[in-house]
Amino acid sequence: MSEILIDARSVSRSYRLGGVPVAAVVSATLRLHAGDRVALVGRSGSGKSTLLHLMAGLDAPSEGTIAWPALGPRETLLPEKISLVFQAPSLLEPMSVSENVALPLLLAKSAGDIDAAVRAALATFGLEALARKLPEELSGGQMQRVAMARAIVGSPRVILADEPTGQLDQPTGHALLDALIAHLAGTSAALVIATHDPSIAARMDKVWRIEHGVLAESAQTPEPA
Ligand SMILES: Nc1ncnc2c1ncn2[C@@H]1O[C@H](COP(=O)(O)OP(=O)(O)O)[C@@H](O)[C@H]1O
Ligand SMILES: [Mg+2]
């Protein structure tokens, strides 16, 4: 049985909106294993982003527990072991494409050849020619590919991508996903993609459905003894 990377038990997260509690995620139980390819599917407002942020350790649950058995304590997760691709564009404006992609390696004080790793990550998504551009010179689709290159550059154990194809037309979205899946083939990295596009979900091995903050049965399958 493959390693358990994320183990969430009865995790809830509620926000207060004008004093009124909003339950964004309700008692979610899930296990993410090494090598998993998961689509997290639900309509807008169903809790996908909130759940990904909890899985990344970026946010803490209001109730329940979440642990990263094979990865270690929460403070050590981002960006080395888990990378999170935000739904909203999140490139740093004054930095070039290459510098943006290098960021996780710089933050992790990576000892390896940073330039070579950045070049390889850019090549994965066909971005070599854009290395010196600034984010403001890119199209939305190009920015999304750069954010994806930044997510893979440090070879994290988990990649959580929040609607990475949301702003793209379908062929472009599929090309992005194909490049990512090809890059991860043969590795034990786990991938979770939040999406409301069934054609994207169909390319993943598992589908976790979330509705009004409630995760369907499929994510809860317990580990066989
Ligand atoms: N920072 C926040 N403050 C208050 N409510 C929030 C916040 N973030 C999300 N919500 C609410 O939580 C619910 C789930 O949101 P979200 O996780 O962003 O869903 P999705 O990513 O599926 O669109 C929605 O009702 C949303 O309005
Ligand atoms: Mg969202």
Coordinates of C-alpha atoms and ligand atoms in Angstrom, one line a residue:
M1 CA 0.0 0.0 0.0
S2 CA 1.4 3.4 -0.9
E3 CA 2.3 6.0 1.7
I4 CA -0.4 8.2 3.1
L5 CA 0.6 11.8 2.4
I6 CA -2.5 13.6 3.8
D7 CA -4.9 12.2 6.4
A8 CA -7.8 14.4 7.2
R9 CA -10.5 13.3 9.7
S10 CA -13.8 15.0 10.2
V11 CA -12.3 18.3 9.2
S12 CA -14.6 21.3 9.2
R13 CA -13.8 25.0 8.4
S14 CA -16.3 27.7 8.9
Y15 CA -15.9 31.4 8.2
R16 CA -17.7 34.3 9.9
L17 CA -19.3 36.6 7.4
G18 CA -20.8 39.6 9.1
G19 CA -21.1 37.7 12.3
V20 CA -22.9 34.8 10.6
P21 CA -21.0 31.5 10.4
V22 CA -20.6 30.0 6.9
A23 CA -19.7 26.3 6.8
A24 CA -17.3 26.1 3.9
V25 CA -16.1 22.5 4.6
V26 CA -18.1 20.1 6.7
S27 CA -16.6 17.1 8.4
A28 CA -14.4 16.0 5.5
T29 CA -12.5 12.7 5.9
L30 CA -10.0 11.9 3.2
R31 CA -6.7 10.2 2.6
L32 CA -4.3 11.1 -0.1
H33 CA -1.7 8.5 -1.1
A34 CA 1.5 8.7 -3.0
G35 CA 0.8 8.5 -6.7
D36 CA -2.8 9.5 -6.4
R37 CA -4.3 11.5 -9.3
V38 CA -7.5 13.1 -8.0
A39 CA -10.0 15.5 -9.4
L40 CA -11.8 17.5 -6.7
V41 CA -15.1 18.3 -8.3
G42 CA -17.8 20.7 -7.2
R43 CA -19.6 23.8 -8.3
S44 CA -18.5 27.2 -7.4
G45 CA -18.8 27.9 -3.7
S46 CA -18.8 24.2 -2.8
G47 CA -15.6 24.4 -0.7
K48 CA -12.9 23.2 -3.1
S49 CA -10.5 26.1 -2.5
T50 CA -11.0 25.9 1.3
L51 CA -10.3 22.2 1.3
L52 CA -7.2 22.5 -0.8
H53 CA -5.9 25.2 1.6
L54 CA -6.5 22.9 4.5
M55 CA -4.7 20.0 2.7
A56 CA -1.7 22.3 2.1
G57 CA -1.6 23.3 5.7
L58 CA -2.1 26.9 4.7
D59 CA -5.2 27.1 6.7
A60 CA -6.2 25.3 9.9
P61 CA -9.5 23.4 10.5
S62 CA -12.1 24.8 12.9
E63 CA -12.8 21.2 13.9
G64 CA -11.2 17.8 13.2
T65 CA -7.7 16.9 12.6
I66 CA -5.4 16.8 9.6
A67 CA -2.0 15.2 9.4
W68 CA 0.7 14.6 6.9
P69 CA 2.1 11.2 8.0
A70 CA 4.8 10.8 5.4
L71 CA 5.6 14.5 5.2
G72 CA 6.1 15.8 8.7
P73 CA 4.8 18.8 10.6
R74 CA 2.6 21.5 9.1
E75 CA 5.3 24.2 9.3
T76 CA 7.6 22.3 7.0
L77 CA 5.1 21.6 4.2
L78 CA 5.1 24.7 1.9
P79 CA 6.7 25.0 -0.5
E80 CA 9.1 22.1 -0.3
K81 CA 6.8 19.1 0.1
I82 CA 3.5 20.4 -1.0
S83 CA 2.9 23.0 -3.7
L84 CA -0.3 24.9 -4.1
V85 CA -1.3 26.5 -7.3
F86 CA -3.7 29.3 -6.4
Q87 CA -7.0 29.9 -8.2
A88 CA -6.2 33.6 -8.6
P89 CA -3.1 34.6 -10.6
S90 CA -0.3 34.7 -8.0
L91 CA 2.9 35.6 -9.9
L92 CA 5.1 38.3 -8.3
E93 CA 4.9 41.3 -10.6
P94 CA 8.4 42.8 -10.4
M95 CA 10.1 39.4 -11.0
S96 CA 10.7 37.7 -14.3
V97 CA 9.2 34.4 -15.3
S98 CA 12.4 32.6 -14.4
E99 CA 12.6 34.4 -11.0
N100 CA 9.0 33.5 -10.2
V101 CA 9.7 29.8 -11.0
A102 CA 12.9 29.8 -8.9
L103 CA 11.1 31.1 -5.8
P104 CA 10.2 27.8 -4.1
L105 CA 13.9 26.7 -4.5
L106 CA 15.1 29.9 -3.1
L107 CA 12.7 29.7 -0.2
A108 CA 13.7 26.1 0.5
K109 CA 17.4 27.1 0.3
S110 CA 17.8 24.4 -2.3
A111 CA 21.4 23.2 -2.7
G112 CA 21.0 22.0 -6.3
D113 CA 21.5 23.8 -9.6
I114 CA 18.6 26.3 -9.5
D115 CA 19.1 27.6 -13.0
A116 CA 19.0 24.1 -14.5
A117 CA 15.9 23.2 -12.5
V118 CA 14.1 26.3 -13.6
R119 CA 15.0 25.7 -17.2
A120 CA 13.7 22.1 -17.0
A121 CA 10.4 23.3 -15.3
L122 CA 9.9 26.0 -18.0
A123 CA 10.6 23.4 -20.8
T124 CA 8.0 21.1 -19.3
F125 CA 5.3 23.6 -20.1
G126 CA 6.9 25.0 -23.3
L127 CA 7.8 28.3 -21.7
E128 CA 11.5 28.6 -22.6
A129 CA 11.0 31.7 -24.7
L130 CA 9.2 33.6 -21.9
A131 CA 12.0 33.1 -19.3
R132 CA 12.9 36.8 -19.1
K133 CA 9.4 38.3 -19.5
L134 CA 7.6 40.0 -16.7
P135 CA 4.1 38.7 -15.6
E136 CA 2.4 41.8 -17.1
E137 CA 3.7 40.8 -20.5
L138 CA 2.0 37.4 -20.4
S139 CA -1.5 36.2 -21.4
G140 CA -3.7 34.6 -18.7
G141 CA -2.9 31.1 -20.1
Q142 CA 0.8 31.8 -20.1
M143 CA 0.6 33.0 -16.4
Q144 CA -1.2 29.7 -15.5
R145 CA 1.6 27.7 -17.1
V146 CA 4.2 29.7 -15.3
A147 CA 2.4 29.1 -12.0
M148 CA 2.4 25.4 -12.9
A149 CA 6.1 25.4 -13.7
R150 CA 6.7 27.0 -10.3
A151 CA 4.6 24.2 -8.6
I152 CA 6.7 21.4 -10.1
V153 CA 10.2 23.0 -9.9
G154 CA 11.1 21.6 -6.5
S155 CA 9.7 18.1 -7.1
P156 CA 7.2 18.3 -4.3
R157 CA 5.4 15.2 -3.0
V158 CA 2.0 16.7 -3.4
I159 CA 0.7 19.2 -6.0
L160 CA -2.6 20.9 -5.2
A161 CA -3.9 22.9 -8.2
D162 CA -6.9 25.1 -7.8
E163 CA -8.9 25.3 -11.1
P164 CA -5.6 25.6 -13.1
T165 CA -7.6 25.4 -16.3
G166 CA -10.4 27.6 -15.2
Q167 CA -9.3 30.6 -17.4
L168 CA -8.3 28.5 -20.4
D169 CA -10.2 27.3 -23.4
Q170 CA -10.7 23.5 -23.4
P171 CA -7.8 22.5 -25.8
T172 CA -5.4 24.8 -24.0
G173 CA -6.5 23.4 -20.6
H174 CA -6.1 19.9 -21.7
A175 CA -2.6 20.6 -23.1
L176 CA -1.6 22.0 -19.8
L177 CA -3.0 19.0 -17.9
D178 CA -1.3 16.6 -20.4
A179 CA 2.1 18.3 -19.8
L180 CA 1.6 18.0 -16.1
I181 CA 0.5 14.4 -16.1
A182 CA 3.3 13.4 -18.5
H183 CA 5.8 15.2 -16.2
L184 CA 4.5 13.3 -13.2
A185 CA 4.3 9.9 -14.9
G186 CA 6.5 7.4 -13.1
T187 CA 6.9 9.5 -10.0
S188 CA 5.1 9.0 -6.7
A189 CA 4.0 12.6 -6.5
A190 CA 0.3 13.0 -5.7
L191 CA -1.8 15.4 -7.7
V192 CA -5.2 17.0 -6.7
I193 CA -6.9 19.3 -9.2
A194 CA -10.0 21.2 -8.3
T195 CA -12.2 21.6 -11.3
H196 CA -15.8 21.9 -12.4
D197 CA -14.9 20.6 -15.9
P198 CA -16.0 17.0 -16.3
S199 CA -13.6 16.5 -19.2
I200 CA -10.7 17.4 -16.9
A201 CA -12.0 15.2 -14.1
A202 CA -12.2 12.3 -16.6
R203 CA -8.4 12.4 -17.1
M204 CA -7.7 11.7 -13.4
D205 CA -7.8 8.3 -11.6
K206 CA -10.1 9.3 -8.8
V207 CA -12.9 11.8 -8.4
W208 CA -13.8 13.4 -5.1
R209 CA -17.1 15.2 -5.2
I210 CA -17.9 18.1 -2.9
E211 CA -21.3 19.7 -2.5
H212 CA -22.1 22.4 0.0
G213 CA -18.9 21.7 1.8
V214 CA -19.7 18.0 2.1
L215 CA -17.3 15.5 0.6
A216 CA -18.9 12.4 -1.0
E217 CA -18.2 8.9 0.2
S218 CA -15.4 8.2 -2.4
A219 CA -12.7 10.2 -0.5
Q220 CA -13.4 8.3 2.7
T221 CA -12.6 4.8 1.7
P222 CA -10.6 3.5 4.6
E223 CA -7.2 1.9 4.2
P224 CA -7.6 -1.9 4.0
A225 CA -6.0 -3.5 7.1
Ligands
LIG1 N1 -12.4 34.1 3.4 C1 -13.7 33.8 3.4 N2 -14.5 34.5 4.2 C2 -15.8 34.2 4.2 N3 -16.4 33.2 3.5 C3 -15.6 32.5 2.7 C4 -14.2 32.8 2.6 N4 -13.7 31.9 1.7 C5 -14.7 31.2 1.2 N5 -15.8 31.5 1.8 C6 -17.1 30.9 1.6 O1 -17.0 29.5 1.8 C7 -17.7 28.7 0.8 C8 -16.7 27.8 0.0 O2 -15.8 28.7 -0.7 P1 -14.7 28.1 -1.6 O3 -13.9 27.1 -0.8 O4 -13.9 29.2 -2.2 O5 -15.4 27.3 -2.7 P2 -15.0 26.9 -4.2 O6 -13.5 27.0 -4.3 O7 -15.6 25.5 -4.4 O8 -15.7 27.9 -5.1 C9 -18.4 29.7 0.0 O9 -19.7 29.9 0.5 C10 -17.6 31.0 0.2 O10 -18.4 32.1 0.0
MG2 MG -12.3 28.0 -5.5

